[in-house]
Amino acid sequence: MLIRSAEFVVSNQDVSKCPSSNLPEYAFIGRSNVGKSSLINMLTGRKSLAKTSGRPGKTQLINHFLINKSWHLVDLPGYGYARVSKKAKKTFQKFITSYFEKRSQLVSAFVLIDIRHEPQQIDLDFLTWLGQNHIPFAIVFTKADKLKPKTIDQHVDAYMQVLSQIWEPLPDYFITSSSKRTGRKELLAYIDAINTDLNLNQE
Ligand code: GTP
Ligand code: MG
């Protein structure tokens, strides 16, 4: 799929204020600093469409981006950021949770997992929560440029092995690197196939 246009639409903390159009949307979620905003920039080919930072906790709002004037990408705050206060964490969790529970335009979530690490409980809990709430998702492993190809395969196998204990059938997954643009074609093709299924008239 060619990205012909990518524009920022709106940021907010309240799911009821998200765009009211019925365009299908795809949301990026995962631990703070995992690379959600970088991935959105990589996919759209726009260097600073979504704001990124080396410090966790950069994205604090629900951000909508309109792609090819026909569908939305959504950049969300990360979960599991230890340095915010308990109260801030609760507010965060609340609006992220209500985004997933209430946003009927959401077609699929992409849950980002840093490929370097062992499976983390917070991610497994979040995947379980998505499942319990019947929210479709695919997994996106990030920062693949940080590992050798052989190690990438080992880490992915180990992750899917752990997931198979709580999940059936296993979700689709992608291996990506925003710095090397790995996985771009595959992810865009995945979204394109869903949009085509939805009979979306794309520009
Ligand atoms: P929050 O908004 O804080 O939740 O973070 P985020 O998940 O949006 O992460 P962001 O895209 O801001 O990236 C966090 C850091 O990881 C930045 O320093 C990025 O440059 C780096 N990063 C993101 N993707 C990659 C990648 O594919 N490879 C490498 N090497 N670094 C990456
Ligand atoms: Mg971000």
PDB file of C-alpha atoms and ligand atoms in Angstrom:
ATOM      1  CA  MET A   1       0.000   0.000   0.000  1.00  0.00           C
ATOM      2  CA  LEU A   2       1.238   3.465  -0.858  1.00  0.00           C
ATOM      3  CA  ILE A   3       0.931   6.156   1.762  1.00  0.00           C
ATOM      4  CA  ARG A   4      -0.193   9.186  -0.190  1.00  0.00           C
ATOM      5  CA  SER A   5      -1.175  11.338   2.756  1.00  0.00           C
ATOM      6  CA  ALA A   6      -0.779  11.237   6.522  1.00  0.00           C
ATOM      7  CA  GLU A   7      -2.120  14.049   8.683  1.00  0.00           C
ATOM      8  CA  PHE A   8      -2.509  14.660  12.360  1.00  0.00           C
ATOM      9  CA  VAL A   9      -6.190  15.024  13.291  1.00  0.00           C
ATOM     10  CA  VAL A  10      -6.661  15.416  17.036  1.00  0.00           C
ATOM     11  CA  SER A  11      -5.280  14.523  20.464  1.00  0.00           C
ATOM     12  CA  ASN A  12      -7.367  14.012  23.548  1.00  0.00           C
ATOM     13  CA  GLN A  13      -7.835  12.087  26.764  1.00  0.00           C
ATOM     14  CA  ASP A  14     -11.438  11.292  26.227  1.00  0.00           C
ATOM     15  CA  VAL A  15     -12.680   8.564  23.934  1.00  0.00           C
ATOM     16  CA  SER A  16     -15.964  10.410  23.385  1.00  0.00           C
ATOM     17  CA  LYS A  17     -14.006  13.243  21.768  1.00  0.00           C
ATOM     18  CA  CYS A  18     -12.208  11.042  19.258  1.00  0.00           C
ATOM     19  CA  PRO A  19     -13.191  11.632  15.592  1.00  0.00           C
ATOM     20  CA  SER A  20     -16.844  10.813  15.061  1.00  0.00           C
ATOM     21  CA  SER A  21     -16.385   9.556  11.483  1.00  0.00           C
ATOM     22  CA  ASN A  22     -16.756   5.856  10.893  1.00  0.00           C
ATOM     23  CA  LEU A  23     -13.359   5.339   9.289  1.00  0.00           C
ATOM     24  CA  PRO A  24     -11.659   2.120  10.357  1.00  0.00           C
ATOM     25  CA  GLU A  25      -8.788   2.540  12.759  1.00  0.00           C
ATOM     26  CA  TYR A  26      -5.724   0.681  13.957  1.00  0.00           C
ATOM     27  CA  ALA A  27      -4.234   1.470  17.360  1.00  0.00           C
ATOM     28  CA  PHE A  28      -0.682   1.016  18.589  1.00  0.00           C
ATOM     29  CA  ILE A  29      -0.279   0.053  22.213  1.00  0.00           C
ATOM     30  CA  GLY A  30       2.450  -1.382  24.420  1.00  0.00           C
ATOM     31  CA  ARG A  31       4.863  -0.517  27.182  1.00  0.00           C
ATOM     32  CA  SER A  32       6.249   2.953  27.369  1.00  0.00           C
ATOM     33  CA  ASN A  33       9.318   3.409  25.158  1.00  0.00           C
ATOM     34  CA  VAL A  34       8.656   0.238  23.141  1.00  0.00           C
ATOM     35  CA  GLY A  35       8.571   2.274  19.908  1.00  0.00           C
ATOM     36  CA  LYS A  36       4.892   2.976  19.130  1.00  0.00           C
ATOM     37  CA  SER A  37       5.353   6.536  17.903  1.00  0.00           C
ATOM     38  CA  SER A  38       8.509   5.632  15.956  1.00  0.00           C
ATOM     39  CA  LEU A  39       6.622   2.824  14.238  1.00  0.00           C
ATOM     40  CA  ILE A  40       3.859   5.200  13.151  1.00  0.00           C
ATOM     41  CA  ASN A  41       6.477   7.496  11.647  1.00  0.00           C
ATOM     42  CA  MET A  42       8.175   4.590   9.936  1.00  0.00           C
ATOM     43  CA  LEU A  43       4.906   3.253   8.484  1.00  0.00           C
ATOM     44  CA  THR A  44       3.766   6.628   7.213  1.00  0.00           C
ATOM     45  CA  GLY A  45       7.225   7.664   6.037  1.00  0.00           C
ATOM     46  CA  ARG A  46       6.825  10.958   7.962  1.00  0.00           C
ATOM     47  CA  LYS A  47       9.759  11.529  10.269  1.00  0.00           C
ATOM     48  CA  SER A  48       8.054  13.465  13.024  1.00  0.00           C
ATOM     49  CA  LEU A  49       4.344  12.907  12.530  1.00  0.00           C
ATOM     50  CA  ALA A  50       4.127  11.237  15.953  1.00  0.00           C
ATOM     51  CA  LYS A  51       6.320  12.627  18.707  1.00  0.00           C
ATOM     52  CA  THR A  52       9.037  10.257  19.932  1.00  0.00           C
ATOM     53  CA  SER A  53      11.519  10.418  22.780  1.00  0.00           C
ATOM     54  CA  GLY A  54      14.301   8.421  24.373  1.00  0.00           C
ATOM     55  CA  ARG A  55      12.579   9.025  27.697  1.00  0.00           C
ATOM     56  CA  PRO A  56       9.547   6.861  28.463  1.00  0.00           C
ATOM     57  CA  GLY A  57       6.169   8.526  28.881  1.00  0.00           C
ATOM     58  CA  LYS A  58       6.336  10.803  25.843  1.00  0.00           C
ATOM     59  CA  THR A  59       2.905  10.076  24.390  1.00  0.00           C
ATOM     60  CA  GLN A  60       0.253  11.004  26.935  1.00  0.00           C
ATOM     61  CA  LEU A  61      -2.860  11.334  24.808  1.00  0.00           C
ATOM     62  CA  ILE A  62      -4.916   9.441  22.239  1.00  0.00           C
ATOM     63  CA  ASN A  63      -3.589  10.749  18.903  1.00  0.00           C
ATOM     64  CA  HIS A  64      -5.457  10.229  15.651  1.00  0.00           C
ATOM     65  CA  PHE A  65      -3.731  10.354  12.269  1.00  0.00           C
ATOM     66  CA  LEU A  66      -5.701  10.239   9.032  1.00  0.00           C
ATOM     67  CA  ILE A  67      -4.056   8.097   6.359  1.00  0.00           C
ATOM     68  CA  ASN A  68      -4.883   8.349   2.641  1.00  0.00           C
ATOM     69  CA  LYS A  69      -7.991  10.252   3.742  1.00  0.00           C
ATOM     70  CA  SER A  70      -9.642   6.918   4.414  1.00  0.00           C
ATOM     71  CA  TRP A  71      -8.484   5.311   7.673  1.00  0.00           C
ATOM     72  CA  HIS A  72      -6.940   6.206  11.028  1.00  0.00           C
ATOM     73  CA  LEU A  73      -3.758   5.222  12.796  1.00  0.00           C
ATOM     74  CA  VAL A  74      -3.886   5.840  16.541  1.00  0.00           C
ATOM     75  CA  ASP A  75      -0.884   6.482  18.752  1.00  0.00           C
ATOM     76  CA  LEU A  76      -1.577   5.735  22.409  1.00  0.00           C
ATOM     77  CA  PRO A  77       0.335   6.339  25.639  1.00  0.00           C
ATOM     78  CA  GLY A  78       2.393   3.445  26.902  1.00  0.00           C
ATOM     79  CA  TYR A  79       1.479   1.343  29.883  1.00  0.00           C
ATOM     80  CA  GLY A  80       3.837   0.289  32.667  1.00  0.00           C
ATOM     81  CA  TYR A  81       5.697   3.535  33.020  1.00  0.00           C
ATOM     82  CA  ALA A  82       7.035   3.410  36.588  1.00  0.00           C
ATOM     83  CA  ARG A  83       7.847   7.057  37.112  1.00  0.00           C
ATOM     84  CA  VAL A  84       4.380   8.582  36.957  1.00  0.00           C
ATOM     85  CA  SER A  85       2.378   8.910  40.173  1.00  0.00           C
ATOM     86  CA  LYS A  86      -0.152   6.252  41.116  1.00  0.00           C
ATOM     87  CA  LYS A  87      -2.981   8.662  40.459  1.00  0.00           C
ATOM     88  CA  ALA A  88      -1.670   9.590  37.010  1.00  0.00           C
ATOM     89  CA  LYS A  89      -1.248   5.899  36.245  1.00  0.00           C
ATOM     90  CA  LYS A  90      -4.884   5.230  37.147  1.00  0.00           C
ATOM     91  CA  THR A  91      -6.159   8.095  34.973  1.00  0.00           C
ATOM     92  CA  PHE A  92      -4.008   6.806  32.143  1.00  0.00           C
ATOM     93  CA  GLN A  93      -5.192   3.274  32.495  1.00  0.00           C
ATOM     94  CA  LYS A  94      -8.764   4.455  32.614  1.00  0.00           C
ATOM     95  CA  PHE A  95      -8.778   6.349  29.372  1.00  0.00           C
ATOM     96  CA  ILE A  96      -6.737   3.721  27.553  1.00  0.00           C
ATOM     97  CA  THR A  97      -9.094   1.013  28.785  1.00  0.00           C
ATOM     98  CA  SER A  98     -12.170   2.997  27.831  1.00  0.00           C
ATOM     99  CA  TYR A  99     -10.675   3.685  24.405  1.00  0.00           C
ATOM    100  CA  PHE A 100     -10.502  -0.065  23.780  1.00  0.00           C
ATOM    101  CA  GLU A 101     -13.870  -0.793  25.337  1.00  0.00           C
ATOM    102  CA  LYS A 102     -15.808   1.959  23.608  1.00  0.00           C
ATOM    103  CA  ARG A 103     -14.167   2.719  20.308  1.00  0.00           C
ATOM    104  CA  SER A 104     -16.345   0.867  17.832  1.00  0.00           C
ATOM    105  CA  GLN A 105     -14.245   2.088  14.868  1.00  0.00           C
ATOM    106  CA  LEU A 106     -11.252   0.105  16.142  1.00  0.00           C
ATOM    107  CA  VAL A 107     -10.565  -2.710  13.687  1.00  0.00           C
ATOM    108  CA  SER A 108      -7.392  -4.084  15.183  1.00  0.00           C
ATOM    109  CA  ALA A 109      -4.903  -3.256  17.888  1.00  0.00           C
ATOM    110  CA  PHE A 110      -1.192  -3.755  17.381  1.00  0.00           C
ATOM    111  CA  VAL A 111       0.484  -4.714  20.622  1.00  0.00           C
ATOM    112  CA  LEU A 112       4.149  -3.797  20.515  1.00  0.00           C
ATOM    113  CA  ILE A 113       6.714  -5.966  22.259  1.00  0.00           C
ATOM    114  CA  ASP A 114      10.421  -5.143  22.519  1.00  0.00           C
ATOM    115  CA  ILE A 115      12.050  -8.145  20.875  1.00  0.00           C
ATOM    116  CA  ARG A 116      15.090  -7.997  23.166  1.00  0.00           C
ATOM    117  CA  HIS A 117      13.296  -8.924  26.363  1.00  0.00           C
ATOM    118  CA  GLU A 118      11.826 -12.021  27.950  1.00  0.00           C
ATOM    119  CA  PRO A 119       8.009 -12.062  28.037  1.00  0.00           C
ATOM    120  CA  GLN A 120       6.832  -9.516  30.625  1.00  0.00           C
ATOM    121  CA  GLN A 121       3.815 -10.153  32.816  1.00  0.00           C
ATOM    122  CA  ILE A 122       2.331  -6.721  32.112  1.00  0.00           C
ATOM    123  CA  ASP A 123       2.186  -7.490  28.366  1.00  0.00           C
ATOM    124  CA  LEU A 124       0.770 -10.971  28.905  1.00  0.00           C
ATOM    125  CA  ASP A 125      -1.886  -9.477  31.216  1.00  0.00           C
ATOM    126  CA  PHE A 126      -2.762  -6.861  28.625  1.00  0.00           C
ATOM    127  CA  LEU A 127      -3.047  -9.469  25.848  1.00  0.00           C
ATOM    128  CA  THR A 128      -5.300 -11.534  28.100  1.00  0.00           C
ATOM    129  CA  TRP A 129      -7.441  -8.476  28.802  1.00  0.00           C
ATOM    130  CA  LEU A 130      -7.797  -7.793  25.055  1.00  0.00           C
ATOM    131  CA  GLY A 131      -8.848 -11.401  24.549  1.00  0.00           C
ATOM    132  CA  GLN A 132     -11.408 -11.267  27.344  1.00  0.00           C
ATOM    133  CA  ASN A 133     -12.854  -8.139  25.779  1.00  0.00           C
ATOM    134  CA  HIS A 134     -12.907  -9.646  22.261  1.00  0.00           C
ATOM    135  CA  ILE A 135     -10.647  -6.975  20.840  1.00  0.00           C
ATOM    136  CA  PRO A 136      -8.744  -8.220  17.774  1.00  0.00           C
ATOM    137  CA  PHE A 137      -5.004  -7.720  17.844  1.00  0.00           C
ATOM    138  CA  ALA A 138      -1.708  -8.642  16.208  1.00  0.00           C
ATOM    139  CA  ILE A 139       1.698  -8.572  17.859  1.00  0.00           C
ATOM    140  CA  VAL A 140       4.478  -6.325  16.591  1.00  0.00           C
ATOM    141  CA  PHE A 141       7.985  -7.095  17.791  1.00  0.00           C
ATOM    142  CA  THR A 142      10.053  -3.894  17.773  1.00  0.00           C
ATOM    143  CA  LYS A 143      13.736  -2.914  17.695  1.00  0.00           C
ATOM    144  CA  ALA A 144      14.797  -5.960  15.654  1.00  0.00           C
ATOM    145  CA  ASP A 145      17.885  -4.008  14.555  1.00  0.00           C
ATOM    146  CA  LYS A 146      19.250  -4.548  18.072  1.00  0.00           C
ATOM    147  CA  LEU A 147      19.570  -8.333  17.657  1.00  0.00           C
ATOM    148  CA  LYS A 148      21.241 -10.722  15.256  1.00  0.00           C
ATOM    149  CA  PRO A 149      18.847 -12.569  12.897  1.00  0.00           C
ATOM    150  CA  LYS A 150      19.385 -15.884  14.671  1.00  0.00           C
ATOM    151  CA  THR A 151      18.630 -14.356  18.067  1.00  0.00           C
ATOM    152  CA  ILE A 152      15.514 -12.691  16.643  1.00  0.00           C
ATOM    153  CA  ASP A 153      14.152 -16.096  15.647  1.00  0.00           C
ATOM    154  CA  GLN A 154      14.977 -17.567  19.052  1.00  0.00           C
ATOM    155  CA  HIS A 155      13.257 -14.711  20.893  1.00  0.00           C
ATOM    156  CA  VAL A 156      10.159 -14.848  18.699  1.00  0.00           C
ATOM    157  CA  ASP A 157       9.909 -18.630  19.103  1.00  0.00           C
ATOM    158  CA  ALA A 158      10.273 -18.325  22.856  1.00  0.00           C
ATOM    159  CA  TYR A 159       7.597 -15.618  22.996  1.00  0.00           C
ATOM    160  CA  MET A 160       5.118 -17.580  20.919  1.00  0.00           C
ATOM    161  CA  GLN A 161       5.828 -20.632  23.048  1.00  0.00           C
ATOM    162  CA  VAL A 162       4.832 -18.715  26.178  1.00  0.00           C
ATOM    163  CA  LEU A 163       1.778 -17.292  24.428  1.00  0.00           C
ATOM    164  CA  SER A 164       0.662 -20.734  23.299  1.00  0.00           C
ATOM    165  CA  GLN A 165       0.130 -21.595  26.963  1.00  0.00           C
ATOM    166  CA  ILE A 166      -2.554 -18.938  27.279  1.00  0.00           C
ATOM    167  CA  TRP A 167      -3.654 -18.424  23.704  1.00  0.00           C
ATOM    168  CA  GLU A 168      -5.180 -20.358  20.843  1.00  0.00           C
ATOM    169  CA  PRO A 169      -4.928 -19.866  17.925  1.00  0.00           C
ATOM    170  CA  LEU A 170      -1.726 -17.832  18.144  1.00  0.00           C
ATOM    171  CA  PRO A 171      -2.080 -14.222  17.011  1.00  0.00           C
ATOM    172  CA  ASP A 172      -0.463 -12.895  13.836  1.00  0.00           C
ATOM    173  CA  TYR A 173       2.856 -11.254  14.455  1.00  0.00           C
ATOM    174  CA  PHE A 174       5.334  -8.952  12.722  1.00  0.00           C
ATOM    175  CA  ILE A 175       9.039  -8.345  13.216  1.00  0.00           C
ATOM    176  CA  THR A 176       9.932  -4.681  12.818  1.00  0.00           C
ATOM    177  CA  SER A 177      12.656  -2.112  13.137  1.00  0.00           C
ATOM    178  CA  SER A 178      11.767   1.535  12.779  1.00  0.00           C
ATOM    179  CA  SER A 179      15.342   2.544  12.186  1.00  0.00           C
ATOM    180  CA  LYS A 180      15.827  -0.029   9.403  1.00  0.00           C
ATOM    181  CA  ARG A 181      12.226   0.073   8.142  1.00  0.00           C
ATOM    182  CA  THR A 182      11.936  -3.682   8.636  1.00  0.00           C
ATOM    183  CA  GLY A 183       8.383  -5.031   8.475  1.00  0.00           C
ATOM    184  CA  ARG A 184       6.904  -1.925   6.882  1.00  0.00           C
ATOM    185  CA  LYS A 185       5.661  -3.662   3.744  1.00  0.00           C
ATOM    186  CA  GLU A 186       4.178  -6.554   5.705  1.00  0.00           C
ATOM    187  CA  LEU A 187       2.330  -4.376   8.215  1.00  0.00           C
ATOM    188  CA  LEU A 188       0.934  -2.072   5.549  1.00  0.00           C
ATOM    189  CA  ALA A 189      -0.159  -5.079   3.478  1.00  0.00           C
ATOM    190  CA  TYR A 190      -1.933  -6.506   6.537  1.00  0.00           C
ATOM    191  CA  ILE A 191      -3.836  -3.257   7.089  1.00  0.00           C
ATOM    192  CA  ASP A 192      -4.569  -2.967   3.382  1.00  0.00           C
ATOM    193  CA  ALA A 193      -6.031  -6.475   3.273  1.00  0.00           C
ATOM    194  CA  ILE A 194      -8.365  -5.678   6.171  1.00  0.00           C
ATOM    195  CA  ASN A 195      -9.384  -2.365   4.601  1.00  0.00           C
ATOM    196  CA  THR A 196     -10.133  -4.180   1.347  1.00  0.00           C
ATOM    197  CA  ASP A 197     -12.248  -6.702   3.251  1.00  0.00           C
ATOM    198  CA  LEU A 198     -14.143  -3.792   4.741  1.00  0.00           C
ATOM    199  CA  ASN A 199     -14.743  -2.508   1.207  1.00  0.00           C
ATOM    200  CA  LEU A 200     -13.060   0.720   2.026  1.00  0.00           C
ATOM    201  CA  ASN A 201     -12.845   3.181  -0.841  1.00  0.00           C
ATOM    202  CA  GLN A 202      -9.273   4.303  -0.632  1.00  0.00           C
ATOM    203  CA  GLU A 203      -7.932   7.333  -2.393  1.00  0.00           C
TER     204      GLU A 203
HETATM  205  P1  GTP B   1       5.934   6.401  24.818  1.00  0.00           P
HETATM  206  O1  GTP B   1       5.215   7.389  23.947  1.00  0.00           O
HETATM  207  O2  GTP B   1       6.770   7.056  25.844  1.00  0.00           O
HETATM  208  O3  GTP B   1       5.028   5.360  25.381  1.00  0.00           O
HETATM  209  O4  GTP B   1       7.031   5.637  23.895  1.00  0.00           O
HETATM  210  P2  GTP B   1       6.852   4.984  22.442  1.00  0.00           P
HETATM  211  O5  GTP B   1       6.441   3.563  22.595  1.00  0.00           O
HETATM  212  O6  GTP B   1       6.018   5.842  21.561  1.00  0.00           O
HETATM  213  O7  GTP B   1       8.367   4.970  21.937  1.00  0.00           O
HETATM  214  P3  GTP B   1       9.101   5.975  20.924  1.00  0.00           P
HETATM  215  O8  GTP B   1       8.641   5.720  19.524  1.00  0.00           O
HETATM  216  O9  GTP B   1       9.024   7.356  21.451  1.00  0.00           O
HETATM  217  O10 GTP B   1      10.599   5.409  20.999  1.00  0.00           O
HETATM  218  C1  GTP B   1      11.280   5.270  22.231  1.00  0.00           C
HETATM  219  C2  GTP B   1      12.776   5.159  21.975  1.00  0.00           C
HETATM  220  O11 GTP B   1      13.076   3.956  21.286  1.00  0.00           O
HETATM  221  C3  GTP B   1      13.345   6.292  21.106  1.00  0.00           C
HETATM  222  O12 GTP B   1      14.618   6.619  21.594  1.00  0.00           O
HETATM  223  C4  GTP B   1      13.430   5.675  19.735  1.00  0.00           C
HETATM  224  O13 GTP B   1      14.437   6.243  18.928  1.00  0.00           O
HETATM  225  C5  GTP B   1      13.773   4.227  20.082  1.00  0.00           C
HETATM  226  N1  GTP B   1      13.286   3.297  19.045  1.00  0.00           N
HETATM  227  C6  GTP B   1      12.027   3.176  18.586  1.00  0.00           C
HETATM  228  N2  GTP B   1      11.934   2.241  17.633  1.00  0.00           N
HETATM  229  C7  GTP B   1      13.193   1.755  17.464  1.00  0.00           C
HETATM  230  C8  GTP B   1      13.758   0.751  16.611  1.00  0.00           C
HETATM  231  O14 GTP B   1      13.105   0.101  15.791  1.00  0.00           O
HETATM  232  N3  GTP B   1      15.104   0.518  16.748  1.00  0.00           N
HETATM  233  C9  GTP B   1      15.876   1.189  17.655  1.00  0.00           C
HETATM  234  N4  GTP B   1      17.160   0.878  17.717  1.00  0.00           N
HETATM  235  N5  GTP B   1      15.376   2.133  18.465  1.00  0.00           N
HETATM  236  C10 GTP B   1      14.061   2.421  18.381  1.00  0.00           C
HETATM  237 MG    MG B   2       4.884   7.464  21.991  1.00  0.00          MG
END
